[in-house]
């Protein structure tokens, strides 16, 4: 399976993402610059964390108009897996690929530590290798991860099981309903504030993030074998 | 040429953590009268006259890029720009 790791000016988790795919997962990964106008050669699209365009105006606001984002929309429409982590999540909400928005952490601090997440929905292509209700340890590192949306959106997120990850006991940012990650209605676009790509090796503090990437690859293999 | 002054604020329904922190400081300083603080942004655009209607393009720019209507409201004023 071949992944595109998008690189915006100011991305800084692109290397971690590339490493996770290439070295820990053993799949193909390529860095793709933000002005690229073709993503058709990739099976999965990864939007890494960082501070694209310096977080000017709002986090993700300027990146949403990069050339590559039209291609990300096409990939999402085609049903390819699209994963946005941290700043990538912010870009996906700004681009309208995921509902709601991410605002300043309630306590105004940049939160950087490993935290417990609960897998609320393991019936997605990103989480099938986890158990429902499983608690995993994944690092967070953000100043604007406070997920917010209107009551109507929240009700539909719940009704459609679109809340995939929540903070187990310790919500670092004040997000509504302790939301840490959500998926689109179709189930192929996931955004999350925590960094699974930083939890893929015992040497860097755990491997609980690996199952997320394995889930994507497993689903892709299964669908491509059955269609062959 | 016109000068467009755009004021962006967080929607009433969205909690403003910065505003709450500043209000706390004002109360500590003894300004107990302050009942609420909301922090926003102010943008100034110099816009050349064109065939496109100014109100239309300002609203477009606000809704596409300058604000996120999920969490923010905006209003704007238009003035004649004074050439320097």
PDB file of C-alpha atoms in Angstrom, chain A residues 97-227:
ATOM      1  CA  UNK A  97     -14.075  17.386   5.057  1.00  0.00           C
ATOM      2  CA  UNK A  98     -14.930  16.925   8.730  1.00  0.00           C
ATOM      3  CA  UNK A  99     -17.562  18.835  10.742  1.00  0.00           C
ATOM      4  CA  UNK A 100     -16.870  21.223  13.632  1.00  0.00           C
ATOM      5  CA  UNK A 101     -13.748  23.203  14.477  1.00  0.00           C
ATOM      6  CA  UNK A 102     -10.747  23.208  16.818  1.00  0.00           C
ATOM      7  CA  UNK A 103     -10.191  26.197  19.058  1.00  0.00           C
ATOM      8  CA  UNK A 104      -7.715  27.256  21.739  1.00  0.00           C
ATOM      9  CA  UNK A 105      -7.259  24.808  24.624  1.00  0.00           C
ATOM     10  CA  UNK A 106      -9.515  25.673  27.525  1.00  0.00           C
ATOM     11  CA  UNK A 107      -6.550  26.197  29.873  1.00  0.00           C
ATOM     12  CA  UNK A 108      -4.665  28.210  27.194  1.00  0.00           C
ATOM     13  CA  UNK A 109      -1.625  25.943  27.545  1.00  0.00           C
ATOM     14  CA  UNK A 110       0.220  23.949  24.918  1.00  0.00           C
ATOM     15  CA  UNK A 111      -0.352  20.385  26.147  1.00  0.00           C
ATOM     16  CA  UNK A 112       2.468  17.961  25.417  1.00  0.00           C
ATOM     17  CA  UNK A 113       2.340  14.553  27.075  1.00  0.00           C
ATOM     18  CA  UNK A 114       1.185  10.980  26.650  1.00  0.00           C
ATOM     19  CA  UNK A 115      -2.464  10.522  27.416  1.00  0.00           C
ATOM     20  CA  UNK A 116      -5.051   7.745  27.617  1.00  0.00           C
ATOM     21  CA  UNK A 117      -7.585   7.466  24.817  1.00  0.00           C
ATOM     22  CA  UNK A 118     -10.644   5.253  24.627  1.00  0.00           C
ATOM     23  CA  UNK A 119     -11.454   3.590  21.324  1.00  0.00           C
ATOM     24  CA  UNK A 120     -15.175   4.403  21.072  1.00  0.00           C
ATOM     25  CA  UNK A 121     -15.705   2.914  17.641  1.00  0.00           C
ATOM     26  CA  UNK A 122     -13.576   0.041  16.350  1.00  0.00           C
ATOM     27  CA  UNK A 123     -15.859  -0.534  13.397  1.00  0.00           C
ATOM     28  CA  UNK A 124     -13.892   1.763  11.081  1.00  0.00           C
ATOM     29  CA  UNK A 125     -11.134   1.128   8.585  1.00  0.00           C
ATOM     30  CA  UNK A 126      -8.779   2.997  10.934  1.00  0.00           C
ATOM     31  CA  UNK A 127      -9.564   1.155  14.163  1.00  0.00           C
ATOM     32  CA  UNK A 128     -10.484  -2.443  13.334  1.00  0.00           C
ATOM     33  CA  UNK A 129      -7.285  -3.715  15.004  1.00  0.00           C
ATOM     34  CA  UNK A 130      -8.366  -2.230  18.339  1.00  0.00           C
ATOM     35  CA  UNK A 131     -11.078  -3.562  20.628  1.00  0.00           C
ATOM     36  CA  UNK A 132     -14.125  -1.416  21.336  1.00  0.00           C
ATOM     37  CA  UNK A 133     -13.555   0.371  24.631  1.00  0.00           C
ATOM     38  CA  UNK A 134      -9.811  -0.372  24.569  1.00  0.00           C
ATOM     39  CA  UNK A 135      -7.711   2.226  26.367  1.00  0.00           C
ATOM     40  CA  UNK A 136      -4.523   3.196  24.522  1.00  0.00           C
ATOM     41  CA  UNK A 137      -1.603   5.485  25.340  1.00  0.00           C
ATOM     42  CA  UNK A 138      -0.915   8.081  22.669  1.00  0.00           C
ATOM     43  CA  UNK A 139       0.977  11.392  22.895  1.00  0.00           C
ATOM     44  CA  UNK A 140      -0.767  14.738  22.444  1.00  0.00           C
ATOM     45  CA  UNK A 141       1.017  17.982  21.552  1.00  0.00           C
ATOM     46  CA  UNK A 142      -1.203  20.923  20.729  1.00  0.00           C
ATOM     47  CA  UNK A 143      -2.368  24.355  21.791  1.00  0.00           C
ATOM     48  CA  UNK A 144      -5.579  24.375  19.791  1.00  0.00           C
ATOM     49  CA  UNK A 145      -7.199  20.977  20.093  1.00  0.00           C
ATOM     50  CA  UNK A 146     -10.421  21.974  21.774  1.00  0.00           C
ATOM     51  CA  UNK A 147     -13.025  20.376  19.508  1.00  0.00           C
ATOM     52  CA  UNK A 148     -16.269  22.274  19.250  1.00  0.00           C
ATOM     53  CA  UNK A 149     -19.417  22.022  17.129  1.00  0.00           C
ATOM     54  CA  UNK A 150     -23.068  23.001  17.368  1.00  0.00           C
ATOM     55  CA  UNK A 151     -25.611  20.806  19.187  1.00  0.00           C
ATOM     56  CA  UNK A 152     -27.069  19.509  15.926  1.00  0.00           C
ATOM     57  CA  UNK A 153     -23.660  18.363  14.629  1.00  0.00           C
ATOM     58  CA  UNK A 154     -22.854  16.732  17.968  1.00  0.00           C
ATOM     59  CA  UNK A 155     -26.137  14.830  17.910  1.00  0.00           C
ATOM     60  CA  UNK A 156     -25.429  13.536  14.407  1.00  0.00           C
ATOM     61  CA  UNK A 157     -21.838  12.594  15.317  1.00  0.00           C
ATOM     62  CA  UNK A 158     -23.237  10.491  18.149  1.00  0.00           C
ATOM     63  CA  UNK A 159     -26.100   9.024  16.152  1.00  0.00           C
ATOM     64  CA  UNK A 160     -23.737   7.885  13.372  1.00  0.00           C
ATOM     65  CA  UNK A 161     -20.980   6.637  15.710  1.00  0.00           C
ATOM     66  CA  UNK A 162     -18.592   9.209  14.254  1.00  0.00           C
ATOM     67  CA  UNK A 163     -16.804   9.824  17.565  1.00  0.00           C
ATOM     68  CA  UNK A 164     -13.904   7.386  17.220  1.00  0.00           C
ATOM     69  CA  UNK A 165     -11.557   8.389  20.069  1.00  0.00           C
ATOM     70  CA  UNK A 166     -12.220  10.157  23.374  1.00  0.00           C
ATOM     71  CA  UNK A 167      -9.907  11.213  26.208  1.00  0.00           C
ATOM     72  CA  UNK A 168     -10.380   8.536  28.866  1.00  0.00           C
ATOM     73  CA  UNK A 169     -10.080  10.446  32.159  1.00  0.00           C
ATOM     74  CA  UNK A 170      -8.036  13.469  31.451  1.00  0.00           C
ATOM     75  CA  UNK A 171      -9.265  15.836  28.749  1.00  0.00           C
ATOM     76  CA  UNK A 172      -6.251  18.059  27.924  1.00  0.00           C
ATOM     77  CA  UNK A 173      -8.072  20.753  25.969  1.00  0.00           C
ATOM     78  CA  UNK A 174     -11.714  21.056  27.031  1.00  0.00           C
ATOM     79  CA  UNK A 175     -13.159  19.458  23.882  1.00  0.00           C
ATOM     80  CA  UNK A 176     -16.897  18.803  23.876  1.00  0.00           C
ATOM     81  CA  UNK A 177     -17.782  15.258  25.076  1.00  0.00           C
ATOM     82  CA  UNK A 178     -14.012  14.616  25.527  1.00  0.00           C
ATOM     83  CA  UNK A 179     -13.693  14.164  21.766  1.00  0.00           C
ATOM     84  CA  UNK A 180     -10.164  13.333  20.579  1.00  0.00           C
ATOM     85  CA  UNK A 181     -10.965  12.083  17.064  1.00  0.00           C
ATOM     86  CA  UNK A 182     -13.901  11.924  14.655  1.00  0.00           C
ATOM     87  CA  UNK A 183     -14.643  10.288  11.323  1.00  0.00           C
ATOM     88  CA  UNK A 184     -16.789  11.454   8.406  1.00  0.00           C
ATOM     89  CA  UNK A 185     -20.168   9.852   7.724  1.00  0.00           C
ATOM     90  CA  UNK A 186     -18.813   7.698   4.915  1.00  0.00           C
ATOM     91  CA  UNK A 187     -16.098   6.369   7.243  1.00  0.00           C
ATOM     92  CA  UNK A 188     -12.968   7.093   5.196  1.00  0.00           C
ATOM     93  CA  UNK A 189     -11.786  10.448   6.607  1.00  0.00           C
ATOM     94  CA  UNK A 190     -10.478  10.439  10.193  1.00  0.00           C
ATOM     95  CA  UNK A 191      -9.199  13.465  12.112  1.00  0.00           C
ATOM     96  CA  UNK A 192      -7.609  13.230  15.547  1.00  0.00           C
ATOM     97  CA  UNK A 193      -5.547  15.510  17.782  1.00  0.00           C
ATOM     98  CA  UNK A 194      -3.320  12.805  19.384  1.00  0.00           C
ATOM     99  CA  UNK A 195      -0.308  11.450  17.490  1.00  0.00           C
ATOM    100  CA  UNK A 196      -0.445   7.692  16.789  1.00  0.00           C
ATOM    101  CA  UNK A 197       2.629   8.068  14.535  1.00  0.00           C
ATOM    102  CA  UNK A 198       4.607   8.919  17.692  1.00  0.00           C
ATOM    103  CA  UNK A 199       3.607   5.648  19.359  1.00  0.00           C
ATOM    104  CA  UNK A 200       4.953   3.015  16.987  1.00  0.00           C
ATOM    105  CA  UNK A 201       8.063   1.740  18.765  1.00  0.00           C
ATOM    106  CA  UNK A 202       8.927   0.713  22.339  1.00  0.00           C
ATOM    107  CA  UNK A 203      11.997   2.950  22.240  1.00  0.00           C
ATOM    108  CA  UNK A 204       9.862   6.052  21.849  1.00  0.00           C
ATOM    109  CA  UNK A 205       7.420   5.238  24.577  1.00  0.00           C
ATOM    110  CA  UNK A 206       4.971   2.684  23.263  1.00  0.00           C
ATOM    111  CA  UNK A 207       3.385   0.987  20.290  1.00  0.00           C
ATOM    112  CA  UNK A 208      -0.306   1.678  20.815  1.00  0.00           C
ATOM    113  CA  UNK A 209      -0.473   3.784  17.651  1.00  0.00           C
ATOM    114  CA  UNK A 210       0.667   1.003  15.366  1.00  0.00           C
ATOM    115  CA  UNK A 211      -2.722  -0.745  15.266  1.00  0.00           C
ATOM    116  CA  UNK A 212      -4.264   2.313  13.620  1.00  0.00           C
ATOM    117  CA  UNK A 213      -1.933   2.112  10.648  1.00  0.00           C
ATOM    118  CA  UNK A 214      -2.210  -1.678  10.547  1.00  0.00           C
ATOM    119  CA  UNK A 215      -5.993  -1.377  10.406  1.00  0.00           C
ATOM    120  CA  UNK A 216      -5.768   0.854   7.323  1.00  0.00           C
ATOM    121  CA  UNK A 217      -3.428  -1.543   5.535  1.00  0.00           C
ATOM    122  CA  UNK A 218      -5.465  -4.605   6.485  1.00  0.00           C
ATOM    123  CA  UNK A 219      -8.675  -3.104   5.157  1.00  0.00           C
ATOM    124  CA  UNK A 220      -6.935  -2.022   1.949  1.00  0.00           C
ATOM    125  CA  UNK A 221      -5.462  -5.499   1.391  1.00  0.00           C
ATOM    126  CA  UNK A 222      -8.800  -7.181   2.003  1.00  0.00           C
ATOM    127  CA  UNK A 223     -10.696  -4.910  -0.363  1.00  0.00           C
ATOM    128  CA  UNK A 224      -8.054  -5.283  -3.067  1.00  0.00           C
ATOM    129  CA  UNK A 225      -7.915  -9.049  -2.790  1.00  0.00           C
ATOM    130  CA  UNK A 226     -11.682  -9.435  -2.936  1.00  0.00           C
ATOM    131  CA  UNK A 227     -11.888  -7.166  -5.985  1.00  0.00           C
TER     132      UNK A 227
END
